[in-house]
């Protein structure tokens, strides 16, 4: 006798069967009356356990802008692992990462550009963004009693209408991102392999402007008004930590580190390259850093690097180059300083070399 079945695994939430981590989808039927056959081969289940993704923290400066989209929740390594709460397949992605914790300052104004859907007749794709003291959100689906016990700080008007709405731009998992998640890869690799929509739904992004004040508690949450558990924490402080000159750093090599900082208005990026090697006139050493000639891979051809060295006549030097051919610079073609480049392909220009320092 053939019998189709359904199955699912996931976390328990406010409504137990809403939050699926895995679910059946077009499985073949099972044959209940067949000749007994053990297709499990008496083997034990192998349950790989990966640590949750590291939760990013964004310290927001005055006039900071956050770009908000819907994307995959990352399942047990993402929303569920980070928050300890049951997700249901999607979550907020802010400034290109999964449910970061935001740190904001009272009295400062912040802008959220929202692309979570604006068609209220299609609830599965309608995700109004709002800020609340409710850890789970979901105001529009909550009971009157639950709404009475919730304080909303932004995202609803005085008539109770959701205002944090805009066109839908939804990220999707790919085979590569699923493999990264299942094989204990890191969050950045997971994010980088998500599929970004080639075009968003019709309409414009929504804008929500919020200024936390003295009445805003130390902990609130950004959430979705129509569904539970899409967002995470906003920590509200009287003064955010002072800016450091460079707040990002990665090792490029055991003797080389790259630091950078994105200005608060997102208009400039400052880099610093630090190395253990001595770059002086006696060692003929140099250090270099640049932007790849390809948007999808590391490629020297077409790259725009800055090279620093010390010569015995002019002292410290830092020059911006463009690599238009695999050759020395001849007639403006090849590895040429920008002012000598004649290829017409120098599009990734690094301007205003600020610092390259040897340690």
mmCIF file of C-alpha atoms in Angstrom:
data_model
loop_
_atom_site.group_PDB
_atom_site.id
_atom_site.type_symbol
_atom_site.label_atom_id
_atom_site.label_comp_id
_atom_site.label_asym_id
_atom_site.label_seq_id
_atom_site.Cartn_x
_atom_site.Cartn_y
_atom_site.Cartn_z
ATOM 1 C CA UNK A 1 0.000 0.000 0.000
ATOM 2 C CA UNK A 2 1.513 3.338 -1.065
ATOM 3 C CA UNK A 3 1.180 6.183 1.401
ATOM 4 C CA UNK A 4 2.341 9.765 1.038
ATOM 5 C CA UNK A 5 3.535 11.364 4.258
ATOM 6 C CA UNK A 6 4.565 14.796 5.455
ATOM 7 C CA UNK A 7 7.441 15.583 7.795
ATOM 8 C CA UNK A 8 9.218 18.592 9.250
ATOM 9 C CA UNK A 9 11.802 19.498 11.863
ATOM 10 C CA UNK A 10 12.363 22.866 13.472
ATOM 11 C CA UNK A 11 12.116 24.917 16.635
ATOM 12 C CA UNK A 12 9.066 25.484 18.750
ATOM 13 C CA UNK A 13 7.666 28.977 18.585
ATOM 14 C CA UNK A 14 4.537 30.793 19.599
ATOM 15 C CA UNK A 15 2.727 28.658 17.044
ATOM 16 C CA UNK A 16 4.547 25.333 17.052
ATOM 17 C CA UNK A 17 4.069 24.293 13.426
ATOM 18 C CA UNK A 18 4.938 27.660 11.905
ATOM 19 C CA UNK A 19 8.709 27.366 12.163
ATOM 20 C CA UNK A 20 10.152 24.714 9.849
ATOM 21 C CA UNK A 21 13.888 24.179 9.545
ATOM 22 C CA UNK A 22 13.355 21.323 7.082
ATOM 23 C CA UNK A 23 10.118 20.125 5.508
ATOM 24 C CA UNK A 24 8.956 17.548 2.995
ATOM 25 C CA UNK A 25 8.498 18.784 -0.549
ATOM 26 C CA UNK A 26 7.300 16.351 -3.176
ATOM 27 C CA UNK A 27 8.730 13.205 -1.539
ATOM 28 C CA UNK A 28 7.946 9.813 -3.006
ATOM 29 C CA UNK A 29 5.362 7.693 -1.162
ATOM 30 C CA UNK A 30 6.399 4.971 1.238
ATOM 31 C CA UNK A 31 5.148 1.381 0.790
ATOM 32 C CA UNK A 32 3.691 0.341 4.107
ATOM 33 C CA UNK A 33 2.914 -3.264 3.206
ATOM 34 C CA UNK A 34 6.183 -4.098 1.457
ATOM 35 C CA UNK A 35 8.485 -6.993 2.277
ATOM 36 C CA UNK A 36 10.453 -5.816 5.314
ATOM 37 C CA UNK A 37 13.642 -4.050 4.309
ATOM 38 C CA UNK A 38 15.979 -2.007 6.499
ATOM 39 C CA UNK A 39 17.229 0.841 4.292
ATOM 40 C CA UNK A 40 18.807 2.558 7.288
ATOM 41 C CA UNK A 41 21.266 -0.355 7.563
ATOM 42 C CA UNK A 42 21.086 -0.196 11.348
ATOM 43 C CA UNK A 43 23.332 2.862 11.304
ATOM 44 C CA UNK A 44 23.169 5.590 13.883
ATOM 45 C CA UNK A 45 22.140 9.069 12.884
ATOM 46 C CA UNK A 46 25.082 11.360 12.227
ATOM 47 C CA UNK A 47 24.206 14.782 13.558
ATOM 48 C CA UNK A 48 26.768 17.382 12.551
ATOM 49 C CA UNK A 49 26.798 20.282 14.963
ATOM 50 C CA UNK A 50 28.136 23.631 13.787
ATOM 51 C CA UNK A 51 28.468 26.667 15.995
ATOM 52 C CA UNK A 52 26.016 29.493 15.278
ATOM 53 C CA UNK A 53 27.195 32.275 13.008
ATOM 54 C CA UNK A 54 28.927 35.107 14.821
ATOM 55 C CA UNK A 55 26.471 37.937 15.380
ATOM 56 C CA UNK A 56 27.723 41.193 13.891
ATOM 57 C CA UNK A 57 27.454 44.431 15.868
ATOM 58 C CA UNK A 58 27.067 47.791 14.116
ATOM 59 C CA UNK A 59 27.920 50.865 16.174
ATOM 60 C CA UNK A 60 25.894 53.591 14.478
ATOM 61 C CA UNK A 61 27.165 57.147 14.224
ATOM 62 C CA UNK A 62 24.952 60.206 13.830
ATOM 63 C CA UNK A 63 23.027 60.302 10.550
ATOM 64 C CA UNK A 64 23.828 56.645 9.843
ATOM 65 C CA UNK A 65 21.667 54.921 7.245
ATOM 66 C CA UNK A 66 20.659 51.257 7.446
ATOM 67 C CA UNK A 67 19.512 49.351 4.355
ATOM 68 C CA UNK A 68 16.976 46.687 5.323
ATOM 69 C CA UNK A 69 15.993 43.681 3.194
ATOM 70 C CA UNK A 70 14.408 40.298 3.730
ATOM 71 C CA UNK A 71 16.603 37.227 3.302
ATOM 72 C CA UNK A 72 17.094 33.669 4.539
ATOM 73 C CA UNK A 73 17.325 33.174 8.282
ATOM 74 C CA UNK A 74 20.340 30.861 8.209
ATOM 75 C CA UNK A 75 18.271 28.240 10.024
ATOM 76 C CA UNK A 76 19.826 26.701 13.141
ATOM 77 C CA UNK A 77 23.141 28.519 12.583
ATOM 78 C CA UNK A 78 21.477 31.832 11.864
ATOM 79 C CA UNK A 79 18.407 33.255 13.535
ATOM 80 C CA UNK A 80 17.800 30.262 15.788
ATOM 81 C CA UNK A 81 21.432 29.906 16.836
ATOM 82 C CA UNK A 82 22.057 33.617 17.370
ATOM 83 C CA UNK A 83 18.847 34.506 19.221
ATOM 84 C CA UNK A 84 17.861 31.190 20.794
ATOM 85 C CA UNK A 85 14.397 31.711 19.324
ATOM 86 C CA UNK A 86 12.548 29.882 16.599
ATOM 87 C CA UNK A 87 12.841 31.421 13.161
ATOM 88 C CA UNK A 88 10.631 30.524 10.233
ATOM 89 C CA UNK A 89 12.908 30.719 7.208
ATOM 90 C CA UNK A 90 13.402 34.440 6.633
ATOM 91 C CA UNK A 91 14.934 37.269 8.654
ATOM 92 C CA UNK A 92 16.022 40.871 8.336
ATOM 93 C CA UNK A 93 19.338 41.560 6.627
ATOM 94 C CA UNK A 94 20.753 45.007 7.441
ATOM 95 C CA UNK A 95 23.638 46.577 5.542
ATOM 96 C CA UNK A 96 24.479 43.246 4.010
ATOM 97 C CA UNK A 97 24.503 40.995 7.049
ATOM 98 C CA UNK A 98 22.084 38.770 8.973
ATOM 99 C CA UNK A 99 20.261 40.302 11.990
ATOM 100 C CA UNK A 100 23.147 42.430 13.277
ATOM 101 C CA UNK A 101 22.900 44.004 16.711
ATOM 102 C CA UNK A 102 22.641 47.778 16.330
ATOM 103 C CA UNK A 103 24.092 50.218 18.855
ATOM 104 C CA UNK A 104 22.555 53.706 18.680
ATOM 105 C CA UNK A 105 22.812 56.896 20.703
ATOM 106 C CA UNK A 106 19.968 58.814 22.300
ATOM 107 C CA UNK A 107 19.322 62.142 20.623
ATOM 108 C CA UNK A 108 20.847 61.067 17.292
ATOM 109 C CA UNK A 109 18.782 60.465 14.174
ATOM 110 C CA UNK A 110 18.957 57.265 12.115
ATOM 111 C CA UNK A 111 17.416 56.356 8.755
ATOM 112 C CA UNK A 112 16.232 52.891 7.753
ATOM 113 C CA UNK A 113 15.712 52.277 4.026
ATOM 114 C CA UNK A 114 13.236 49.405 3.969
ATOM 115 C CA UNK A 115 12.612 46.873 1.198
ATOM 116 C CA UNK A 116 10.364 44.351 2.906
ATOM 117 C CA UNK A 117 7.256 44.439 0.723
ATOM 118 C CA UNK A 118 4.430 46.954 0.353
ATOM 119 C CA UNK A 119 1.465 44.816 -0.750
ATOM 120 C CA UNK A 120 -0.699 44.326 2.340
ATOM 121 C CA UNK A 121 -2.930 41.876 0.445
ATOM 122 C CA UNK A 122 -0.002 39.436 0.102
ATOM 123 C CA UNK A 123 0.854 38.793 3.739
ATOM 124 C CA UNK A 124 3.535 36.211 3.006
ATOM 125 C CA UNK A 125 5.534 38.939 1.234
ATOM 126 C CA UNK A 126 4.483 41.919 3.350
ATOM 127 C CA UNK A 127 6.981 42.729 6.092
ATOM 128 C CA UNK A 128 6.531 46.177 7.679
ATOM 129 C CA UNK A 129 9.662 47.145 9.609
ATOM 130 C CA UNK A 130 9.206 48.623 13.064
ATOM 131 C CA UNK A 131 11.001 49.206 16.377
ATOM 132 C CA UNK A 132 9.476 47.807 19.540
ATOM 133 C CA UNK A 133 10.102 46.550 23.052
ATOM 134 C CA UNK A 134 8.704 43.147 21.990
ATOM 135 C CA UNK A 135 11.423 40.563 21.452
ATOM 136 C CA UNK A 136 9.280 38.720 18.905
ATOM 137 C CA UNK A 137 7.398 41.525 17.137
ATOM 138 C CA UNK A 138 4.450 40.554 14.931
ATOM 139 C CA UNK A 139 2.223 43.380 16.140
ATOM 140 C CA UNK A 140 -0.387 43.068 13.398
ATOM 141 C CA UNK A 141 -1.001 39.390 14.151
ATOM 142 C CA UNK A 142 -0.971 39.752 17.936
ATOM 143 C CA UNK A 143 -4.021 39.845 20.185
ATOM 144 C CA UNK A 144 -5.396 43.094 21.580
ATOM 145 C CA UNK A 145 -3.973 42.185 24.981
ATOM 146 C CA UNK A 146 -0.519 41.594 23.518
ATOM 147 C CA UNK A 147 -0.639 44.901 21.652
ATOM 148 C CA UNK A 148 -1.627 46.717 24.838
ATOM 149 C CA UNK A 149 1.479 45.349 26.550
ATOM 150 C CA UNK A 150 3.794 46.396 23.688
ATOM 151 C CA UNK A 151 5.451 49.792 23.212
ATOM 152 C CA UNK A 152 6.235 50.848 19.653
ATOM 153 C CA UNK A 153 9.020 53.394 19.128
ATOM 154 C CA UNK A 154 8.927 53.734 15.324
ATOM 155 C CA UNK A 155 7.151 52.240 12.332
ATOM 156 C CA UNK A 156 3.481 52.954 13.153
ATOM 157 C CA UNK A 157 1.545 56.228 12.931
ATOM 158 C CA UNK A 158 -1.005 57.586 15.381
ATOM 159 C CA UNK A 159 -3.776 55.711 13.548
ATOM 160 C CA UNK A 160 -2.031 52.385 14.007
ATOM 161 C CA UNK A 161 -0.955 52.096 10.367
ATOM 162 C CA UNK A 162 2.418 50.560 9.540
ATOM 163 C CA UNK A 163 4.789 53.131 7.995
ATOM 164 C CA UNK A 164 8.026 51.160 7.608
ATOM 165 C CA UNK A 165 7.049 49.655 4.250
ATOM 166 C CA UNK A 166 8.679 49.639 0.817
ATOM 167 C CA UNK A 167 9.044 47.461 -2.260
ATOM 168 C CA UNK A 168 10.170 43.864 -1.765
ATOM 169 C CA UNK A 169 13.820 42.952 -2.382
ATOM 170 C CA UNK A 170 14.426 39.465 -1.056
ATOM 171 C CA UNK A 171 17.716 37.586 -0.910
ATOM 172 C CA UNK A 172 17.632 33.838 -1.538
ATOM 173 C CA UNK A 173 19.795 30.898 -0.545
ATOM 174 C CA UNK A 174 21.828 29.215 -3.258
ATOM 175 C CA UNK A 175 23.408 25.795 -3.384
ATOM 176 C CA UNK A 176 26.712 27.396 -2.384
ATOM 177 C CA UNK A 177 25.266 29.254 0.601
ATOM 178 C CA UNK A 178 23.437 26.155 1.789
ATOM 179 C CA UNK A 179 26.675 24.168 1.574
ATOM 180 C CA UNK A 180 28.492 26.895 3.526
ATOM 181 C CA UNK A 181 25.861 26.826 6.239
ATOM 182 C CA UNK A 182 25.770 23.039 6.515
ATOM 183 C CA UNK A 183 29.570 22.629 6.454
ATOM 184 C CA UNK A 184 30.264 25.102 9.263
ATOM 185 C CA UNK A 185 31.407 27.947 7.012
ATOM 186 C CA UNK A 186 31.574 31.506 8.308
ATOM 187 C CA UNK A 187 28.841 34.136 8.110
ATOM 188 C CA UNK A 188 30.570 36.352 5.542
ATOM 189 C CA UNK A 189 30.989 33.465 3.096
ATOM 190 C CA UNK A 190 27.344 32.549 3.617
ATOM 191 C CA UNK A 191 26.232 36.132 2.924
ATOM 192 C CA UNK A 192 28.499 36.459 -0.114
ATOM 193 C CA UNK A 193 26.955 33.379 -1.751
ATOM 194 C CA UNK A 194 23.318 34.413 -1.334
ATOM 195 C CA UNK A 195 21.440 35.309 -4.490
ATOM 196 C CA UNK A 196 20.685 39.017 -4.801
ATOM 197 C CA UNK A 197 17.583 39.791 -6.869
ATOM 198 C CA UNK A 198 18.382 41.168 -10.311
ATOM 199 C CA UNK A 199 15.427 43.501 -9.872
ATOM 200 C CA UNK A 200 13.131 44.308 -6.982
ATOM 201 C CA UNK A 201 9.358 44.358 -7.023
ATOM 202 C CA UNK A 202 7.658 47.470 -8.337
ATOM 203 C CA UNK A 203 7.612 50.573 -6.217
ATOM 204 C CA UNK A 204 10.192 52.452 -4.196
ATOM 205 C CA UNK A 205 12.038 51.645 -0.976
ATOM 206 C CA UNK A 206 10.369 52.871 2.185
ATOM 207 C CA UNK A 207 12.044 55.191 4.673
ATOM 208 C CA UNK A 208 11.761 55.117 8.439
ATOM 209 C CA UNK A 209 13.489 57.883 10.423
ATOM 210 C CA UNK A 210 14.007 57.372 14.151
ATOM 211 C CA UNK A 211 15.539 59.433 16.932
ATOM 212 C CA UNK A 212 15.783 57.519 20.224
ATOM 213 C CA UNK A 213 15.339 59.812 23.231
ATOM 214 C CA UNK A 214 15.485 59.785 27.015
ATOM 215 C CA UNK A 215 12.300 57.680 27.120
ATOM 216 C CA UNK A 216 13.781 54.926 24.949
ATOM 217 C CA UNK A 217 14.914 51.967 27.077
ATOM 218 C CA UNK A 218 18.396 50.511 26.856
ATOM 219 C CA UNK A 219 17.184 47.540 24.827
ATOM 220 C CA UNK A 220 14.631 47.509 22.030
ATOM 221 C CA UNK A 221 14.195 45.374 18.901
ATOM 222 C CA UNK A 222 13.711 45.854 15.172
ATOM 223 C CA UNK A 223 11.050 43.444 13.990
ATOM 224 C CA UNK A 224 8.412 42.656 11.374
ATOM 225 C CA UNK A 225 4.821 43.725 12.072
ATOM 226 C CA UNK A 226 3.159 40.796 10.283
ATOM 227 C CA UNK A 227 5.378 37.891 11.327
ATOM 228 C CA UNK A 228 7.208 36.847 14.464
ATOM 229 C CA UNK A 229 10.966 36.678 14.865
ATOM 230 C CA UNK A 230 12.573 38.391 11.881
ATOM 231 C CA UNK A 231 14.805 40.871 13.718
ATOM 232 C CA UNK A 232 17.045 41.323 16.712
ATOM 233 C CA UNK A 233 18.493 43.775 19.222
ATOM 234 C CA UNK A 234 19.024 47.503 19.246
ATOM 235 C CA UNK A 235 21.139 48.628 22.187
ATOM 236 C CA UNK A 236 20.464 52.274 23.080
ATOM 237 C CA UNK A 237 23.204 54.218 24.897
ATOM 238 C CA UNK A 238 23.773 57.780 26.035
ATOM 239 C CA UNK A 239 27.013 57.963 24.054
ATOM 240 C CA UNK A 240 28.390 55.480 21.543
ATOM 241 C CA UNK A 241 32.056 54.534 21.943
ATOM 242 C CA UNK A 242 34.485 57.024 20.463
ATOM 243 C CA UNK A 243 35.483 56.411 16.883
ATOM 244 C CA UNK A 244 38.751 54.681 16.280
ATOM 245 C CA UNK A 245 40.837 55.680 13.297
ATOM 246 C CA UNK A 246 40.346 52.243 11.728
ATOM 247 C CA UNK A 247 37.652 49.925 13.035
ATOM 248 C CA UNK A 248 38.177 46.942 10.707
ATOM 249 C CA UNK A 249 41.270 44.789 10.390
ATOM 250 C CA UNK A 250 42.092 41.514 8.636
ATOM 251 C CA UNK A 251 45.378 39.610 8.233
ATOM 252 C CA UNK A 252 46.474 39.340 4.600
ATOM 253 C CA UNK A 253 49.598 37.365 5.509
ATOM 254 C CA UNK A 254 51.452 36.520 8.690
ATOM 255 C CA UNK A 255 53.539 39.670 8.080
ATOM 256 C CA UNK A 256 50.845 41.946 6.653
ATOM 257 C CA UNK A 257 47.590 43.441 7.966
ATOM 258 C CA UNK A 258 44.931 45.567 6.294
ATOM 259 C CA UNK A 259 42.833 48.026 8.330
ATOM 260 C CA UNK A 260 40.010 50.221 7.036
ATOM 261 C CA UNK A 261 37.153 52.449 8.017
ATOM 262 C CA UNK A 262 33.988 53.436 6.144
ATOM 263 C CA UNK A 263 33.063 57.064 6.798
ATOM 264 C CA UNK A 264 29.675 57.594 8.442
ATOM 265 C CA UNK A 265 28.126 58.968 5.245
ATOM 266 C CA UNK A 266 29.402 55.950 3.252
ATOM 267 C CA UNK A 267 31.193 58.278 0.811
ATOM 268 C CA UNK A 268 34.795 57.326 1.566
ATOM 269 C CA UNK A 269 36.792 54.304 2.714
ATOM 270 C CA UNK A 270 40.174 54.800 4.377
ATOM 271 C CA UNK A 271 42.749 52.000 4.323
ATOM 272 C CA UNK A 272 45.935 51.339 6.260
ATOM 273 C CA UNK A 273 48.448 48.652 5.340
ATOM 274 C CA UNK A 274 50.844 47.529 8.052
ATOM 275 C CA UNK A 275 53.705 45.092 7.587
ATOM 276 C CA UNK A 276 56.517 43.555 9.585
ATOM 277 C CA UNK A 277 59.045 44.006 6.807
ATOM 278 C CA UNK A 278 61.229 47.069 6.772
ATOM 279 C CA UNK A 279 60.607 49.168 3.684
ATOM 280 C CA UNK A 280 63.704 51.321 3.493
ATOM 281 C CA UNK A 281 66.292 52.183 0.938
ATOM 282 C CA UNK A 282 68.619 49.430 2.120
ATOM 283 C CA UNK A 283 66.248 46.470 1.772
ATOM 284 C CA UNK A 284 64.506 47.219 -1.540
ATOM 285 C CA UNK A 285 61.207 46.162 -0.002
ATOM 286 C CA UNK A 286 57.785 47.518 -0.872
ATOM 287 C CA UNK A 287 54.185 47.008 0.227
ATOM 288 C CA UNK A 288 51.115 47.204 -1.939
ATOM 289 C CA UNK A 289 47.352 47.025 -1.715
ATOM 290 C CA UNK A 290 44.682 47.570 -4.317
ATOM 291 C CA UNK A 291 41.267 46.811 -5.752
ATOM 292 C CA UNK A 292 40.963 43.743 -7.963
ATOM 293 C CA UNK A 293 40.434 44.104 -11.674
ATOM 294 C CA UNK A 294 37.451 41.742 -11.403
ATOM 295 C CA UNK A 295 34.299 42.077 -9.314
ATOM 296 C CA UNK A 296 34.076 38.293 -8.874
ATOM 297 C CA UNK A 297 37.674 37.152 -8.275
ATOM 298 C CA UNK A 298 41.202 38.244 -7.406
ATOM 299 C CA UNK A 299 42.721 39.528 -10.635
ATOM 300 C CA UNK A 300 45.839 41.618 -11.194
ATOM 301 C CA UNK A 301 44.861 42.647 -14.732
ATOM 302 C CA UNK A 302 42.772 45.798 -14.483
ATOM 303 C CA UNK A 303 43.583 46.241 -10.781
ATOM 304 C CA UNK A 304 44.197 49.597 -9.124
ATOM 305 C CA UNK A 305 46.898 49.196 -6.444
ATOM 306 C CA UNK A 306 48.871 51.649 -4.347
ATOM 307 C CA UNK A 307 52.567 50.785 -3.912
ATOM 308 C CA UNK A 308 54.739 52.204 -1.098
ATOM 309 C CA UNK A 309 58.507 52.114 -0.768
ATOM 310 C CA UNK A 310 61.483 54.192 0.345
ATOM 311 C CA UNK A 311 64.203 55.211 -2.075
ATOM 312 C CA UNK A 312 67.608 56.642 -1.240
ATOM 313 C CA UNK A 313 66.983 59.959 -2.966
ATOM 314 C CA UNK A 314 63.371 61.021 -2.509
ATOM 315 C CA UNK A 315 62.622 59.125 0.706
ATOM 316 C CA UNK A 316 59.118 57.625 1.390
ATOM 317 C CA UNK A 317 56.963 57.144 -1.713
ATOM 318 C CA UNK A 318 53.337 56.036 -2.233
ATOM 319 C CA UNK A 319 52.032 55.911 -5.802
ATOM 320 C CA UNK A 320 48.661 54.859 -7.199
ATOM 321 C CA UNK A 321 48.978 52.528 -10.192
ATOM 322 C CA UNK A 322 46.641 51.026 -12.783
ATOM 323 C CA UNK A 323 47.522 47.622 -14.276
ATOM 324 C CA UNK A 324 46.182 47.681 -17.816
ATOM 325 C CA UNK A 325 48.568 44.982 -19.107
ATOM 326 C CA UNK A 326 51.003 42.386 -17.795
ATOM 327 C CA UNK A 327 54.035 44.509 -18.639
ATOM 328 C CA UNK A 328 56.070 47.494 -17.563
ATOM 329 C CA UNK A 329 54.552 50.854 -18.405
ATOM 330 C CA UNK A 330 55.136 51.712 -22.044
ATOM 331 C CA UNK A 331 53.297 54.536 -23.782
ATOM 332 C CA UNK A 332 50.691 54.598 -21.037
ATOM 333 C CA UNK A 333 49.931 50.862 -21.219
ATOM 334 C CA UNK A 334 50.973 48.321 -18.562
ATOM 335 C CA UNK A 335 51.746 48.862 -14.884
ATOM 336 C CA UNK A 336 51.473 52.642 -15.016
ATOM 337 C CA UNK A 337 51.039 55.343 -12.385
ATOM 338 C CA UNK A 338 47.537 56.756 -12.780
ATOM 339 C CA UNK A 339 48.720 60.037 -14.247
ATOM 340 C CA UNK A 340 50.507 58.113 -17.045
ATOM 341 C CA UNK A 341 47.700 55.638 -17.746
ATOM 342 C CA UNK A 342 46.218 55.953 -21.233
ATOM 343 C CA UNK A 343 44.225 52.723 -21.406
ATOM 344 C CA UNK A 344 40.925 54.422 -20.569
ATOM 345 C CA UNK A 345 39.990 51.498 -18.307
ATOM 346 C CA UNK A 346 40.978 52.884 -14.899
ATOM 347 C CA UNK A 347 37.600 52.722 -13.159
ATOM 348 C CA UNK A 348 38.572 51.543 -9.643
ATOM 349 C CA UNK A 349 40.609 54.595 -8.714
ATOM 350 C CA UNK A 350 42.079 54.882 -5.204
ATOM 351 C CA UNK A 351 42.299 58.575 -4.399
ATOM 352 C CA UNK A 352 44.142 60.425 -1.654
ATOM 353 C CA UNK A 353 46.663 57.901 -0.372
ATOM 354 C CA UNK A 354 46.497 58.480 3.377
ATOM 355 C CA UNK A 355 48.938 56.124 5.070
ATOM 356 C CA UNK A 356 51.009 53.067 4.488
ATOM 357 C CA UNK A 357 53.143 52.371 7.526
ATOM 358 C CA UNK A 358 55.886 49.896 8.278
ATOM 359 C CA UNK A 359 56.084 48.394 11.767
#
